[in-house]
PDB file of C-alpha atoms in Angstrom:
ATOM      1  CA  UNK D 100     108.584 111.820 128.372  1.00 88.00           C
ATOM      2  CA  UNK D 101     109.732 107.927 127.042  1.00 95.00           C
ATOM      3  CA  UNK D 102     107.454 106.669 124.556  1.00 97.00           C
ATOM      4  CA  UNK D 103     105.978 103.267 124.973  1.00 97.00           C
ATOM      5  CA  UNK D 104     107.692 100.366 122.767  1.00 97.00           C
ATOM      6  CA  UNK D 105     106.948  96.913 121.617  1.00 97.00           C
ATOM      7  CA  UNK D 106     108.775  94.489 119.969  1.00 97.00           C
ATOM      8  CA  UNK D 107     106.612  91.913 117.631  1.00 97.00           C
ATOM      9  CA  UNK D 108     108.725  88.482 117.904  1.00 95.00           C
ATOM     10  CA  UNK D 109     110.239  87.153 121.397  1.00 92.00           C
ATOM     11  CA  UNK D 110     112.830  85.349 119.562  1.00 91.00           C
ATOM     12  CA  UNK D 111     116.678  85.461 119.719  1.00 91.00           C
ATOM     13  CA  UNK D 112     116.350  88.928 117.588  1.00 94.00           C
ATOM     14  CA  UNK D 113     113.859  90.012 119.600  1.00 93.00           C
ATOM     15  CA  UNK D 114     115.945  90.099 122.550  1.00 93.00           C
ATOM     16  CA  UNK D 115     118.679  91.764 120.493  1.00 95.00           C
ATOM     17  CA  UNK D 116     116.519  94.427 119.422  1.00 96.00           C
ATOM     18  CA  UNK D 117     115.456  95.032 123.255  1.00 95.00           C
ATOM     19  CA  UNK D 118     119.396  95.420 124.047  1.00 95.00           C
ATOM     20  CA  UNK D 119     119.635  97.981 121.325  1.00 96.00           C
ATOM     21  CA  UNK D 120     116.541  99.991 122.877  1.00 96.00           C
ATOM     22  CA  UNK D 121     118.584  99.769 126.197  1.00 95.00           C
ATOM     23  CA  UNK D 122     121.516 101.306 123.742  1.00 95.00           C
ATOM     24  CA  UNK D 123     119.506 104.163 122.186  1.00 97.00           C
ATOM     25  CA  UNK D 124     118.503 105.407 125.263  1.00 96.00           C
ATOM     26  CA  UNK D 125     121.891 105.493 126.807  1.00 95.00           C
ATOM     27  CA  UNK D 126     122.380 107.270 124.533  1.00 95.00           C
ATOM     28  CA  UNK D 127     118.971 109.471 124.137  1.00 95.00           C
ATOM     29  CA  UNK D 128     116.115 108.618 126.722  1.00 96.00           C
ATOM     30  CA  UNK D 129     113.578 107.836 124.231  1.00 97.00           C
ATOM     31  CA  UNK D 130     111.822 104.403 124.854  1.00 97.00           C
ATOM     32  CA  UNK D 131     109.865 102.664 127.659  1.00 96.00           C
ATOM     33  CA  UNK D 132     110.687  99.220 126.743  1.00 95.00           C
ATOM     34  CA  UNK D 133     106.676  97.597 127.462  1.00 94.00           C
ATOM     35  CA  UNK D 134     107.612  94.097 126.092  1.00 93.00           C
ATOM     36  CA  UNK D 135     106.973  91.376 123.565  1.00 94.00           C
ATOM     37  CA  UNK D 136     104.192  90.718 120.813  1.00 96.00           C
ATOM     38  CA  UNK D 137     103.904  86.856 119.185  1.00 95.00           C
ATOM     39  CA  UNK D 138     101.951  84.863 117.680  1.00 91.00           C
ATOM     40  CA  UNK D 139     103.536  81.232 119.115  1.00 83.00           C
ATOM     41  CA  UNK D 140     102.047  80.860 122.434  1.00 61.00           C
ATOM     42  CA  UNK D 141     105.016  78.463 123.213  1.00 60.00           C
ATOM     43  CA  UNK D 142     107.539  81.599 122.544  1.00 53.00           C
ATOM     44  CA  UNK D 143     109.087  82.105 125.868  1.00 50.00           C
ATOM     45  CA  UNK D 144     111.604  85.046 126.105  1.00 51.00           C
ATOM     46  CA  UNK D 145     114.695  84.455 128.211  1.00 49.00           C
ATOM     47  CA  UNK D 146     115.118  87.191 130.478  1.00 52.00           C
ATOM     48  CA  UNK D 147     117.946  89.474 129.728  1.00 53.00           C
ATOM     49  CA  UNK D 148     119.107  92.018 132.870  1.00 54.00           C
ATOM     50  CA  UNK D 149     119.910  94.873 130.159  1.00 53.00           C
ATOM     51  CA  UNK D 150     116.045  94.612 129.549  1.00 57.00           C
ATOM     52  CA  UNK D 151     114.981  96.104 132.955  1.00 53.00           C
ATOM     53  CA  UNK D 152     113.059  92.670 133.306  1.00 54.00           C
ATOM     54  CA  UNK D 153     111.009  92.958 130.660  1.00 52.00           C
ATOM     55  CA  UNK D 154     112.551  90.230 128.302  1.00 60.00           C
ATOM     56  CA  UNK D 155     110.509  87.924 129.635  1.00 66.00           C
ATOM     57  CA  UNK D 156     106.833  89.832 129.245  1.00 85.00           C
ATOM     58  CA  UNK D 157     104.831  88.400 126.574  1.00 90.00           C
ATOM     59  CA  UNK D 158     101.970  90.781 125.469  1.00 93.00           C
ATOM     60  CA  UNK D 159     100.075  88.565 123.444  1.00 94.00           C
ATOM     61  CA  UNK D 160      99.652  87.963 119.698  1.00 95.00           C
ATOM     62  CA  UNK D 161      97.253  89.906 116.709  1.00 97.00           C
ATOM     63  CA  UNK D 162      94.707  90.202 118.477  1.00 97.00           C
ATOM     64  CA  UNK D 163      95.805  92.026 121.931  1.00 96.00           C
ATOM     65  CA  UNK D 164      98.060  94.475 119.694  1.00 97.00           C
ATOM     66  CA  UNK D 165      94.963  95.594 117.749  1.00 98.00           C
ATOM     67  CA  UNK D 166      93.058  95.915 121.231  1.00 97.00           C
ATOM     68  CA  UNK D 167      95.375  98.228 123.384  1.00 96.00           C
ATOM     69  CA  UNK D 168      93.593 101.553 124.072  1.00 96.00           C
ATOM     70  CA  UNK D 169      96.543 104.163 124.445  1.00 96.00           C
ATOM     71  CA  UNK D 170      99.319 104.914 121.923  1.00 97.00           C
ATOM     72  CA  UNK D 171     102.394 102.416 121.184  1.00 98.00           C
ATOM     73  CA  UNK D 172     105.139 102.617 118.843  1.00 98.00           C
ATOM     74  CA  UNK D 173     106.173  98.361 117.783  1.00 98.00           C
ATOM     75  CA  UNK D 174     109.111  97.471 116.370  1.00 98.00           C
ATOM     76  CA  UNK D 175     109.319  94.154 114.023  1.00 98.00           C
ATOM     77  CA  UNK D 176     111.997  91.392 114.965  1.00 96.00           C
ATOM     78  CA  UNK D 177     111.204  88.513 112.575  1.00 95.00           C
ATOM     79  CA  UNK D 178     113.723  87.503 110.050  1.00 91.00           C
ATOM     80  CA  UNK D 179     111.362  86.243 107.525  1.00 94.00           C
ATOM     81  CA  UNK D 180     109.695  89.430 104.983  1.00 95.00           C
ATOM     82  CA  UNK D 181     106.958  87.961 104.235  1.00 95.00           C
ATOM     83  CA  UNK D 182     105.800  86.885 107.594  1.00 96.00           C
ATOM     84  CA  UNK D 183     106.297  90.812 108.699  1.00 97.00           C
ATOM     85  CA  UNK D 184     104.612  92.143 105.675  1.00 97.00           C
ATOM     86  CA  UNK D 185     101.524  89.651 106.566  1.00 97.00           C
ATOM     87  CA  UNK D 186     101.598  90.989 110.096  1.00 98.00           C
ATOM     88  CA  UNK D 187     101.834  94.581 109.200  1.00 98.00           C
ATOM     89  CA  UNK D 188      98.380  93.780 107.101  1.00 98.00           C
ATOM     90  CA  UNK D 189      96.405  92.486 109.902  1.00 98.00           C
ATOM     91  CA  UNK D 190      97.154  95.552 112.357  1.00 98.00           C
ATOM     92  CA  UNK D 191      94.129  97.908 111.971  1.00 97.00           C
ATOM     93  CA  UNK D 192      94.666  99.616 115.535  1.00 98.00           C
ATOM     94  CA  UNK D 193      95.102 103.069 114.296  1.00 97.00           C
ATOM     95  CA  UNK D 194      96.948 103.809 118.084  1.00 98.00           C
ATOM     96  CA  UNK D 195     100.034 101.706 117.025  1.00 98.00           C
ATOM     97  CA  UNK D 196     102.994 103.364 115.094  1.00 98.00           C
ATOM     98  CA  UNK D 197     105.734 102.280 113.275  1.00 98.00           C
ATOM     99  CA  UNK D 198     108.884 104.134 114.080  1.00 98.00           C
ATOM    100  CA  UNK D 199     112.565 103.625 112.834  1.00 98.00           C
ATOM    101  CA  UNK D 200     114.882 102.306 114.940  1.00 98.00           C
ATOM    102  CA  UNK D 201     118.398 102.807 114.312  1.00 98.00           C
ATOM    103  CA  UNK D 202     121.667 102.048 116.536  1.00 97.00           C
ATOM    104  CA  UNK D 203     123.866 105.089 118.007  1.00 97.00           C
ATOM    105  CA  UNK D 204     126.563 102.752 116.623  1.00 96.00           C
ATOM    106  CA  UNK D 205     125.308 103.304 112.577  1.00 97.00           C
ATOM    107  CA  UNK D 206     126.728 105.626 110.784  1.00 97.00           C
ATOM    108  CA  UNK D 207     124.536 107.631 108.201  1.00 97.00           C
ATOM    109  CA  UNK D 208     126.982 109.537 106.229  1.00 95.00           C
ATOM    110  CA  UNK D 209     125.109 112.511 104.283  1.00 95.00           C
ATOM    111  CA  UNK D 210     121.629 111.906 106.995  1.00 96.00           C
ATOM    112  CA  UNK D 211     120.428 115.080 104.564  1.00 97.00           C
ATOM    113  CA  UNK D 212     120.315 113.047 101.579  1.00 98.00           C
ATOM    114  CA  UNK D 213     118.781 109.950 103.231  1.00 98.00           C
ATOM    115  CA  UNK D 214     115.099 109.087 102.435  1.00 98.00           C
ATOM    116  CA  UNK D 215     113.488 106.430 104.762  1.00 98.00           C
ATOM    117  CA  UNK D 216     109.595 105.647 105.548  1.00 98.00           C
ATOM    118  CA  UNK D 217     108.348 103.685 108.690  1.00 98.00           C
ATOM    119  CA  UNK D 218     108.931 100.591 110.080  1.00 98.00           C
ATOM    120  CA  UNK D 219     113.109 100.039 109.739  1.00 98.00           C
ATOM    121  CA  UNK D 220     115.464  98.526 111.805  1.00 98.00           C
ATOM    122  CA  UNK D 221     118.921  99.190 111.506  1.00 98.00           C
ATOM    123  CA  UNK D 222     120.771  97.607 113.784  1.00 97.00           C
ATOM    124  CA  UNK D 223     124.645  98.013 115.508  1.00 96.00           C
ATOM    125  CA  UNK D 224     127.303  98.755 112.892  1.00 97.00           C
ATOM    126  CA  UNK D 225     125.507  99.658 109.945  1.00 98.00           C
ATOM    127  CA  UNK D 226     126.663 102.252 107.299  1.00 98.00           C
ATOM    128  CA  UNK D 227     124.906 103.902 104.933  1.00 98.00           C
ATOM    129  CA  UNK D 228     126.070 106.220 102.396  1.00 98.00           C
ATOM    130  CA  UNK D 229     124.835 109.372 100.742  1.00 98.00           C
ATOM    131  CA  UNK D 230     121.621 109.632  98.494  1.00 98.00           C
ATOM    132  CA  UNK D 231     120.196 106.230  99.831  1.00 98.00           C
ATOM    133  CA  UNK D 232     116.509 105.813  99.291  1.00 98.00           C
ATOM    134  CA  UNK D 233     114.959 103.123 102.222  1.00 98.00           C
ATOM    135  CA  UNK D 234     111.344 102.257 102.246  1.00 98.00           C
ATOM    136  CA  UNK D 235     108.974 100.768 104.754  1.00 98.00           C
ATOM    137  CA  UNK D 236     109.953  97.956 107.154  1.00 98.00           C
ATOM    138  CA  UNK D 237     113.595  96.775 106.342  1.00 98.00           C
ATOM    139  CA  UNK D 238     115.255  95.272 108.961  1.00 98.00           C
ATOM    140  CA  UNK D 239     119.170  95.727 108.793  1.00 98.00           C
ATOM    141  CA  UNK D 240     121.114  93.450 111.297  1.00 97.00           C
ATOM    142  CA  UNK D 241     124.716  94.257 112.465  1.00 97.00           C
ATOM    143  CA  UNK D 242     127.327  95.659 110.114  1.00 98.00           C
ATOM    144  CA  UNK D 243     124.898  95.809 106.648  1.00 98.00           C
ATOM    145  CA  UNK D 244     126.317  98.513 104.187  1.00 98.00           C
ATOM    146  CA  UNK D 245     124.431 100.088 101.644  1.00 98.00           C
ATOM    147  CA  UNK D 246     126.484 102.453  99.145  1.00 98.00           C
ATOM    148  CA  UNK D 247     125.633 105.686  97.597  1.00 98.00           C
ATOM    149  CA  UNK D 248     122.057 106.328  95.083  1.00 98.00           C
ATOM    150  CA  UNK D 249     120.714 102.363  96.103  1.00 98.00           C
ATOM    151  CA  UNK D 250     117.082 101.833  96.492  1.00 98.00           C
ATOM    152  CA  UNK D 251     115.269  99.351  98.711  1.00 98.00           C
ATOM    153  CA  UNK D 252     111.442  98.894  98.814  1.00 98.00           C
ATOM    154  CA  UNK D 253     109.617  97.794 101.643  1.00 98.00           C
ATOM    155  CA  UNK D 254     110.057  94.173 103.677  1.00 98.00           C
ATOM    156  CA  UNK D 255     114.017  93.524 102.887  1.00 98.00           C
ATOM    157  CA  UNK D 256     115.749  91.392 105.221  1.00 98.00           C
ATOM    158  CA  UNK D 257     119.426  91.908 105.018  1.00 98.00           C
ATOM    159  CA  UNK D 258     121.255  89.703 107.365  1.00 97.00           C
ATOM    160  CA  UNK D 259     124.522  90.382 108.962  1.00 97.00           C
ATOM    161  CA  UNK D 260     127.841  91.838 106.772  1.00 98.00           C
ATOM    162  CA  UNK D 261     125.363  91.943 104.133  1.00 98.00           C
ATOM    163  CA  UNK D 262     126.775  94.544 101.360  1.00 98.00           C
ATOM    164  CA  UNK D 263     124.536  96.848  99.180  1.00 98.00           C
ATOM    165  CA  UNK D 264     126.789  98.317  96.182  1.00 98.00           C
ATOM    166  CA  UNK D 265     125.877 101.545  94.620  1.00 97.00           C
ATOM    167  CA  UNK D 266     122.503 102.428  92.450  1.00 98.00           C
ATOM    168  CA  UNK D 267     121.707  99.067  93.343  1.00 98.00           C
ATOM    169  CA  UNK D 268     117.837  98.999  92.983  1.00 98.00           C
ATOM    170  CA  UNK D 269     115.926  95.997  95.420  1.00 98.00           C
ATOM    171  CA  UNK D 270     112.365  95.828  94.935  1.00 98.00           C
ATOM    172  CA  UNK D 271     110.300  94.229  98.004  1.00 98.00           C
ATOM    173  CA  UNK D 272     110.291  91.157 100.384  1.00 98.00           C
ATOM    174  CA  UNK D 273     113.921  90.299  99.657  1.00 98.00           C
ATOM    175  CA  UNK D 274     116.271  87.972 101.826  1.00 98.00           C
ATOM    176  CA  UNK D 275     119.956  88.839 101.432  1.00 98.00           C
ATOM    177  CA  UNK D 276     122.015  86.649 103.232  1.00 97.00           C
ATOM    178  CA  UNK D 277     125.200  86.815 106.247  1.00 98.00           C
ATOM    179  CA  UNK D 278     128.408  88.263 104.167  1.00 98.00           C
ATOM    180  CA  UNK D 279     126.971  88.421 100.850  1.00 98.00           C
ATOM    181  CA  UNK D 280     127.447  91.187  98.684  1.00 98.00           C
ATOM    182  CA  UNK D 281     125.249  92.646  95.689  1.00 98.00           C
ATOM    183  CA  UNK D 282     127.545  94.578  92.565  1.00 97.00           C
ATOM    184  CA  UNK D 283     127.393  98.364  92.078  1.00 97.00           C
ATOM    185  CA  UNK D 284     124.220  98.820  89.711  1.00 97.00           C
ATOM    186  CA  UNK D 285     122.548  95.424  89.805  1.00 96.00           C
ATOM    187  CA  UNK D 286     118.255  95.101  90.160  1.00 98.00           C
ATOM    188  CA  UNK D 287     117.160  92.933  92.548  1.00 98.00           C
ATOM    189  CA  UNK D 288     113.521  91.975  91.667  1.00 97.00           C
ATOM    190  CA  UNK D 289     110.426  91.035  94.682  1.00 98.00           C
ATOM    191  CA  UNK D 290     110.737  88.169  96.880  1.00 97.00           C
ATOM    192  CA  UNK D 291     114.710  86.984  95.775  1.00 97.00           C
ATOM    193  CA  UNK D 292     116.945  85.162  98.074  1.00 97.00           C
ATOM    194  CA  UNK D 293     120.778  85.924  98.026  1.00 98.00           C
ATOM    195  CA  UNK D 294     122.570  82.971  99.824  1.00 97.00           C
ATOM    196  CA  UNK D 295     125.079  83.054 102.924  1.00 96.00           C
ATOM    197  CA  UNK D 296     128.480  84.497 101.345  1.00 97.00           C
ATOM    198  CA  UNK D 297     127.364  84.985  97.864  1.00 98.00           C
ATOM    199  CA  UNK D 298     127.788  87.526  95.109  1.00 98.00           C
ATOM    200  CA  UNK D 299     125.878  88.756  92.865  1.00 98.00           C
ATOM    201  CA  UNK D 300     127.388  90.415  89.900  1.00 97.00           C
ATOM    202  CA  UNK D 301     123.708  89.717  87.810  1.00 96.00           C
ATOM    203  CA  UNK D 302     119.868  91.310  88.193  1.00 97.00           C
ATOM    204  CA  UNK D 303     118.403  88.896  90.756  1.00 97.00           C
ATOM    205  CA  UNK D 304     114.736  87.660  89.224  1.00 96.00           C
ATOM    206  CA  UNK D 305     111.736  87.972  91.068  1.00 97.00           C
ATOM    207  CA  UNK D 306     111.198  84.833  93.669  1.00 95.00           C
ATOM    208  CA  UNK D 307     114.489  83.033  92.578  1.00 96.00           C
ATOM    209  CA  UNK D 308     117.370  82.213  95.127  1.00 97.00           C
ATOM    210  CA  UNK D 309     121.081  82.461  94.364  1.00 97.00           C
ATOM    211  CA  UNK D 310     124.118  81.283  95.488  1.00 97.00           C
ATOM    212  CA  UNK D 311     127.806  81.492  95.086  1.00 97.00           C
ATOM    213  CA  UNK D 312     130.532  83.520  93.829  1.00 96.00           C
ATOM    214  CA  UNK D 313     129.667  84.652  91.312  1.00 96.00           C
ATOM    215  CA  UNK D 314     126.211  83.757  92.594  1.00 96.00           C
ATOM    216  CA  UNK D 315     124.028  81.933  90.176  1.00 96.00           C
ATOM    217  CA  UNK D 316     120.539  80.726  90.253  1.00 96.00           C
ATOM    218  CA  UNK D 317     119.133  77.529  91.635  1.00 92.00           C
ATOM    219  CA  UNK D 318     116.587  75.341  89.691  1.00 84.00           C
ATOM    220  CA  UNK D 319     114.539  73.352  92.630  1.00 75.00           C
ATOM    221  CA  UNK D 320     113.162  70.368  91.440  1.00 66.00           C
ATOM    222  CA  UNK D 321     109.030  70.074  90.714  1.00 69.00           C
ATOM    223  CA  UNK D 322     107.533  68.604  94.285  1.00 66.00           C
ATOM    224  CA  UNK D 323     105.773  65.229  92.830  1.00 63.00           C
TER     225      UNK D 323
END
């Protein structure tokens, strides 16, 4: 029996992350595909025909998830970790779930040795090696790599061609730009952002962005 799905965010990744429902159960009939969940009333979904029609259903925001009366797994396609993590706060529906999605088309080489919790999205192309330690609510886009013994913590956002070294250790909330790349063995504190192309060969402070090869830290200006 397909489980019922929604996706919070009727965006652009939204309707990729409907597409790669569509994919999984090509693959494995697992999902019933119910629609969308957002906050912006002016969201409008374009409809997509890989979607069975339902690209364009808009559920409602908060307040209608935290109402539904049956069971239904949701799926998070935002590109912003903090604004999932505030989301993820305000659900207190005990019906709704939090599975992990992840693409026939990833590759998970030792799955044994893999730890994940709830919530993750790993999307088409992604690789990740053996001993890899994954939290709650990381959202993967297409072709992310993450190499052997690295930790993540909850609400990372690693964008596409994004590279994860080895026993590289990420802490939470964490933006990691398309095509950069983070050295074997580097921390990466709470809240960092790793610019578009950039590498980081140094721990990443908490709440500080980087950019560059080698990627070094931008001082913003006081707002007067």
């Amino acid at each position: 029996m397909l489980k019922n799905i929604a996706i919070y965010g009727a965006g652009g990744f939204g309707r990729e992350t409907a597409c790669l429902l569509h994919e999984i159960n090509e693959a494995s009939p697992t999902w019933n595909f119910v629609g969308f969940f957002d906050d912006n009333t002016t969201t409008a979904a374009t409809t997509n025909p890989c979607c069975g029609g339902s690209c364009d259903k808009i559920l409602g925001g908060i307040d209608a998830l935290n109402a539904c009366a049956e069971p239904l797994s949701v799926v998070f396609s935002i590109g912003a970790p903090r604004v999932v993590k505030s989301i993820v706060a305000k659900i207190s529906n005990p019906r709704i779930s939090f599975p992990n999605i992840i693409s026939p088309a990833c590759r998970l080489m030792c799955p044994e040795s893999i730890k994940m919790g709830r919530g993750n999205l790993l999307n088409w192309g992604c690789v990740i090696s053996c001993g890899v330690e994954i939290g709650d609510f990381n959202l993967l886009n297409f072709n992310v790599a993450i190499g052997h013994d690295s930790r993540l913590g909850n609400f990372n956002m690693l964008m596409t061609g994004a590279c994860v070294s080895g026993n590289v250790v990420m802490g939470d909330e964490n933006l990691i730009g398309v095509n950069s790349s983070i050295y074997q063995g580097i921390s990466v504190g709470n809240g960092a952002t790793l610019g578009g192309n950039s590498f980081l060969i140094r721990p990443a402070e908490t709440g500080a962005t980087y950019v560059g090869i080698p990627a070094t830290k931008l001082h913003f200006l006081p707002k007067k």
